[in-house]
PDB file of C-alpha atoms in Angstrom:
ATOM      1  CA  UNK N 238     -26.552  11.319 -16.887  1.00  0.00           C
ATOM      2  CA  UNK N 239     -27.607  12.287 -13.324  1.00  0.00           C
ATOM      3  CA  UNK N 240     -28.104  15.767 -12.453  1.00  0.00           C
ATOM      4  CA  UNK N 241     -27.590  17.432  -9.317  1.00  0.00           C
ATOM      5  CA  UNK N 242     -30.072  19.679  -7.401  1.00  0.00           C
ATOM      6  CA  UNK N 243     -28.231  22.165  -5.508  1.00  0.00           C
ATOM      7  CA  UNK N 244     -30.716  22.823  -3.143  1.00  0.00           C
ATOM      8  CA  UNK N 245     -30.841  19.084  -2.140  1.00  0.00           C
ATOM      9  CA  UNK N 246     -27.208  18.318  -2.531  1.00  0.00           C
ATOM     10  CA  UNK N 247     -24.352  19.237  -0.266  1.00  0.00           C
ATOM     11  CA  UNK N 248     -20.622  19.002   0.410  1.00  0.00           C
ATOM     12  CA  UNK N 249     -19.494  17.715   4.094  1.00  0.00           C
ATOM     13  CA  UNK N 250     -15.965  17.224   5.345  1.00  0.00           C
ATOM     14  CA  UNK N 251     -15.366  14.646   7.934  1.00  0.00           C
ATOM     15  CA  UNK N 252     -12.557  14.481  10.238  1.00  0.00           C
ATOM     16  CA  UNK N 253     -11.996  12.057  11.465  1.00  0.00           C
ATOM     17  CA  UNK N 254     -13.365   9.695   8.849  1.00  0.00           C
ATOM     18  CA  UNK N 255     -15.977   7.285  10.313  1.00  0.00           C
ATOM     19  CA  UNK N 256     -15.243   3.823   9.570  1.00  0.00           C
ATOM     20  CA  UNK N 257     -18.328   3.209   7.569  1.00  0.00           C
ATOM     21  CA  UNK N 258     -17.846   6.359   5.091  1.00  0.00           C
ATOM     22  CA  UNK N 259     -14.519   4.805   4.341  1.00  0.00           C
ATOM     23  CA  UNK N 260     -15.988   1.622   3.914  1.00  0.00           C
ATOM     24  CA  UNK N 261     -18.727   2.875   1.301  1.00  0.00           C
ATOM     25  CA  UNK N 262     -16.445   4.759  -0.394  1.00  0.00           C
ATOM     26  CA  UNK N 263     -13.812   2.325  -0.785  1.00  0.00           C
ATOM     27  CA  UNK N 264     -17.033  -0.374  -1.617  1.00  0.00           C
ATOM     28  CA  UNK N 265     -18.123   1.901  -4.181  1.00  0.00           C
ATOM     29  CA  UNK N 266     -15.244   2.271  -6.043  1.00  0.00           C
ATOM     30  CA  UNK N 267     -14.373  -1.755  -5.863  1.00  0.00           C
ATOM     31  CA  UNK N 268     -17.808  -1.972  -7.529  1.00  0.00           C
ATOM     32  CA  UNK N 269     -17.345   0.226 -10.086  1.00  0.00           C
ATOM     33  CA  UNK N 270     -13.866  -1.155 -11.059  1.00  0.00           C
ATOM     34  CA  UNK N 271     -15.496  -4.873 -10.875  1.00  0.00           C
ATOM     35  CA  UNK N 272     -17.959  -3.680 -13.528  1.00  0.00           C
ATOM     36  CA  UNK N 273     -14.906  -2.083 -15.527  1.00  0.00           C
ATOM     37  CA  UNK N 274     -13.450  -5.645 -15.070  1.00  0.00           C
ATOM     38  CA  UNK N 275     -10.434  -4.283 -12.909  1.00  0.00           C
ATOM     39  CA  UNK N 276      -9.929  -6.647 -10.422  1.00  0.00           C
ATOM     40  CA  UNK N 277      -8.216  -6.018  -7.055  1.00  0.00           C
ATOM     41  CA  UNK N 278      -7.119  -9.255  -5.142  1.00  0.00           C
ATOM     42  CA  UNK N 279      -6.287  -7.572  -1.235  1.00  0.00           C
ATOM     43  CA  UNK N 280      -4.318  -9.882   0.980  1.00  0.00           C
ATOM     44  CA  UNK N 281      -2.190  -9.465   4.059  1.00  0.00           C
ATOM     45  CA  UNK N 282       0.647 -11.590   5.404  1.00  0.00           C
ATOM     46  CA  UNK N 283       1.307 -11.624   9.172  1.00  0.00           C
ATOM     47  CA  UNK N 284       4.045 -12.774  11.179  1.00  0.00           C
ATOM     48  CA  UNK N 285       3.188 -13.772  14.676  1.00  0.00           C
ATOM     49  CA  UNK N 286       5.430 -14.877  17.871  1.00  0.00           C
ATOM     50  CA  UNK N 287       4.044 -16.268  21.281  1.00  0.00           C
ATOM     51  CA  UNK N 288       0.635 -16.146  19.871  1.00  0.00           C
ATOM     52  CA  UNK N 289       0.679 -12.322  19.281  1.00  0.00           C
ATOM     53  CA  UNK N 290       0.536 -10.305  16.065  1.00  0.00           C
ATOM     54  CA  UNK N 291       4.566  -9.106  15.351  1.00  0.00           C
ATOM     55  CA  UNK N 292       4.538  -7.873  12.041  1.00  0.00           C
ATOM     56  CA  UNK N 293       2.744  -7.762   8.959  1.00  0.00           C
ATOM     57  CA  UNK N 294       2.083  -6.674   5.485  1.00  0.00           C
ATOM     58  CA  UNK N 295      -1.203  -5.380   3.422  1.00  0.00           C
ATOM     59  CA  UNK N 296      -1.071  -5.174  -0.145  1.00  0.00           C
ATOM     60  CA  UNK N 297      -3.195  -6.228  -3.191  1.00  0.00           C
ATOM     61  CA  UNK N 298      -2.673  -7.392  -6.928  1.00  0.00           C
ATOM     62  CA  UNK N 299      -4.378  -5.275  -9.893  1.00  0.00           C
ATOM     63  CA  UNK N 300      -3.544  -5.216 -13.089  1.00  0.00           C
ATOM     64  CA  UNK N 301      -0.478  -7.507 -12.975  1.00  0.00           C
ATOM     65  CA  UNK N 302       1.044  -5.174 -10.647  1.00  0.00           C
ATOM     66  CA  UNK N 303       1.391  -5.857  -6.614  1.00  0.00           C
ATOM     67  CA  UNK N 304       0.773  -2.984  -4.501  1.00  0.00           C
ATOM     68  CA  UNK N 305       2.228  -3.215  -1.297  1.00  0.00           C
ATOM     69  CA  UNK N 306      -0.062  -1.038   1.280  1.00  0.00           C
ATOM     70  CA  UNK N 307       1.399  -1.103   4.830  1.00  0.00           C
ATOM     71  CA  UNK N 308       4.647  -3.035   6.417  1.00  0.00           C
ATOM     72  CA  UNK N 309       5.067  -3.449  10.050  1.00  0.00           C
ATOM     73  CA  UNK N 310       7.193  -4.743  12.405  1.00  0.00           C
ATOM     74  CA  UNK N 311       7.160  -4.386  15.989  1.00  0.00           C
ATOM     75  CA  UNK N 312       9.711  -1.680  17.442  1.00  0.00           C
ATOM     76  CA  UNK N 313      11.469  -4.401  19.635  1.00  0.00           C
ATOM     77  CA  UNK N 314      11.948  -6.778  16.454  1.00  0.00           C
ATOM     78  CA  UNK N 315      13.216  -4.393  14.213  1.00  0.00           C
ATOM     79  CA  UNK N 316      16.381  -4.968  12.159  1.00  0.00           C
ATOM     80  CA  UNK N 317      15.513  -8.591  12.641  1.00  0.00           C
ATOM     81  CA  UNK N 318      14.929  -9.512   9.010  1.00  0.00           C
ATOM     82  CA  UNK N 319      11.195  -9.695   9.436  1.00  0.00           C
ATOM     83  CA  UNK N 320      10.614  -6.509   7.259  1.00  0.00           C
ATOM     84  CA  UNK N 321      12.796  -8.567   4.704  1.00  0.00           C
ATOM     85  CA  UNK N 322      10.880 -12.072   5.047  1.00  0.00           C
ATOM     86  CA  UNK N 323       7.194 -10.270   5.173  1.00  0.00           C
ATOM     87  CA  UNK N 324       8.322  -8.282   1.653  1.00  0.00           C
ATOM     88  CA  UNK N 325       9.524 -11.986   0.025  1.00  0.00           C
ATOM     89  CA  UNK N 326       6.683 -13.627   0.990  1.00  0.00           C
ATOM     90  CA  UNK N 327       4.153 -10.603  -0.304  1.00  0.00           C
ATOM     91  CA  UNK N 328       6.440 -10.789  -3.187  1.00  0.00           C
ATOM     92  CA  UNK N 329       5.886 -14.665  -3.440  1.00  0.00           C
ATOM     93  CA  UNK N 330       1.937 -14.176  -3.370  1.00  0.00           C
ATOM     94  CA  UNK N 331       2.129 -11.381  -6.106  1.00  0.00           C
ATOM     95  CA  UNK N 332       3.742 -13.476  -8.399  1.00  0.00           C
ATOM     96  CA  UNK N 333       1.162 -16.453  -7.742  1.00  0.00           C
ATOM     97  CA  UNK N 334      -1.534 -14.050  -8.657  1.00  0.00           C
ATOM     98  CA  UNK N 335       0.411 -13.231 -11.594  1.00  0.00           C
ATOM     99  CA  UNK N 336       1.958  -9.958 -10.719  1.00  0.00           C
ATOM    100  CA  UNK N 337       4.688  -9.012 -13.184  1.00  0.00           C
ATOM    101  CA  UNK N 338       6.407  -6.209 -10.879  1.00  0.00           C
ATOM    102  CA  UNK N 339       5.700  -4.591  -7.400  1.00  0.00           C
ATOM    103  CA  UNK N 340       5.183  -0.975  -6.390  1.00  0.00           C
ATOM    104  CA  UNK N 341       5.450   0.679  -3.084  1.00  0.00           C
ATOM    105  CA  UNK N 342       5.514   4.403  -1.297  1.00  0.00           C
ATOM    106  CA  UNK N 343       7.489   5.390   1.753  1.00  0.00           C
ATOM    107  CA  UNK N 344       8.309   8.767   3.485  1.00  0.00           C
ATOM    108  CA  UNK N 345      11.950   9.983   3.642  1.00  0.00           C
ATOM    109  CA  UNK N 346      11.320   9.534   7.628  1.00  0.00           C
ATOM    110  CA  UNK N 347      10.345   6.071   7.425  1.00  0.00           C
ATOM    111  CA  UNK N 348      12.565   3.324   5.296  1.00  0.00           C
ATOM    112  CA  UNK N 349      13.870   4.807   2.183  1.00  0.00           C
ATOM    113  CA  UNK N 350      17.117   2.716   2.337  1.00  0.00           C
ATOM    114  CA  UNK N 351      14.945  -0.401   2.826  1.00  0.00           C
ATOM    115  CA  UNK N 352      13.735  -0.958  -0.410  1.00  0.00           C
ATOM    116  CA  UNK N 353      16.445  -0.223  -2.599  1.00  0.00           C
ATOM    117  CA  UNK N 354      18.391  -3.095  -0.918  1.00  0.00           C
ATOM    118  CA  UNK N 355      15.365  -5.461  -1.902  1.00  0.00           C
ATOM    119  CA  UNK N 356      15.990  -4.514  -5.292  1.00  0.00           C
ATOM    120  CA  UNK N 357      13.421  -1.732  -5.370  1.00  0.00           C
ATOM    121  CA  UNK N 358      14.167   1.168  -7.958  1.00  0.00           C
ATOM    122  CA  UNK N 359      12.913   4.827  -7.144  1.00  0.00           C
ATOM    123  CA  UNK N 360      10.234   6.367  -9.652  1.00  0.00           C
ATOM    124  CA  UNK N 361       8.787   9.600  -8.031  1.00  0.00           C
ATOM    125  CA  UNK N 362       9.190  11.852  -5.300  1.00  0.00           C
ATOM    126  CA  UNK N 363       6.827  14.601  -3.807  1.00  0.00           C
ATOM    127  CA  UNK N 364       8.253  17.210  -1.505  1.00  0.00           C
ATOM    128  CA  UNK N 365       6.317  18.269   1.346  1.00  0.00           C
ATOM    129  CA  UNK N 366       6.521  19.544   4.787  1.00  0.00           C
ATOM    130  CA  UNK N 367       5.212  17.864   8.057  1.00  0.00           C
ATOM    131  CA  UNK N 368       5.037  19.818  11.620  1.00  0.00           C
ATOM    132  CA  UNK N 369       8.127  22.483   9.770  1.00  0.00           C
ATOM    133  CA  UNK N 370      10.474  20.054   8.619  1.00  0.00           C
ATOM    134  CA  UNK N 371      11.078  18.587   4.958  1.00  0.00           C
ATOM    135  CA  UNK N 372       9.247  14.940   4.315  1.00  0.00           C
ATOM    136  CA  UNK N 373       9.347  13.506   1.035  1.00  0.00           C
ATOM    137  CA  UNK N 374       7.077  10.617  -0.191  1.00  0.00           C
ATOM    138  CA  UNK N 375       8.633   8.394  -2.277  1.00  0.00           C
ATOM    139  CA  UNK N 376       7.617   5.671  -4.812  1.00  0.00           C
ATOM    140  CA  UNK N 377       9.532   2.502  -5.748  1.00  0.00           C
ATOM    141  CA  UNK N 378       9.169  -0.311  -8.114  1.00  0.00           C
ATOM    142  CA  UNK N 379      10.395  -3.717  -8.914  1.00  0.00           C
ATOM    143  CA  UNK N 380      10.372  -5.830 -11.986  1.00  0.00           C
ATOM    144  CA  UNK N 381       9.811  -9.662 -11.663  1.00  0.00           C
ATOM    145  CA  UNK N 382      11.923 -11.577 -13.716  1.00  0.00           C
ATOM    146  CA  UNK N 383      10.534 -14.082 -15.731  1.00  0.00           C
ATOM    147  CA  UNK N 384      12.642 -17.008 -13.918  1.00  0.00           C
ATOM    148  CA  UNK N 385      11.430 -15.835 -10.519  1.00  0.00           C
TER     149      UNK N 385
END
């Protein structure tokens, strides 16, 4: 076990987080998880219109769970069904990678009504405040049926 010499070690708060620090932390955790045989398969699905990026979703599969990272659709295309199509494509890719369920989180100020329409069920909520107004972070899950 490693020991820490307080005279040689220090804590440092970085704000904003430099990209190389975020990458080093992520790479370090990924290396540990791989050594513990916890594999994470990350992917993205994008929607393009007229040669440009109009929407996309980032996700990963780890221990048979599809984790939705970020879902974004250009403002001019919201409510057009693209978000629903991106979610369906991510779920299909997750199933292809042996996921048996999906998890996603959102804020009460973002899309809390969107995910239940896709069959997701709330399983957790944390209440907080942003700029003086109440904001909840909400977690949803969806079990994939064996027939799907």
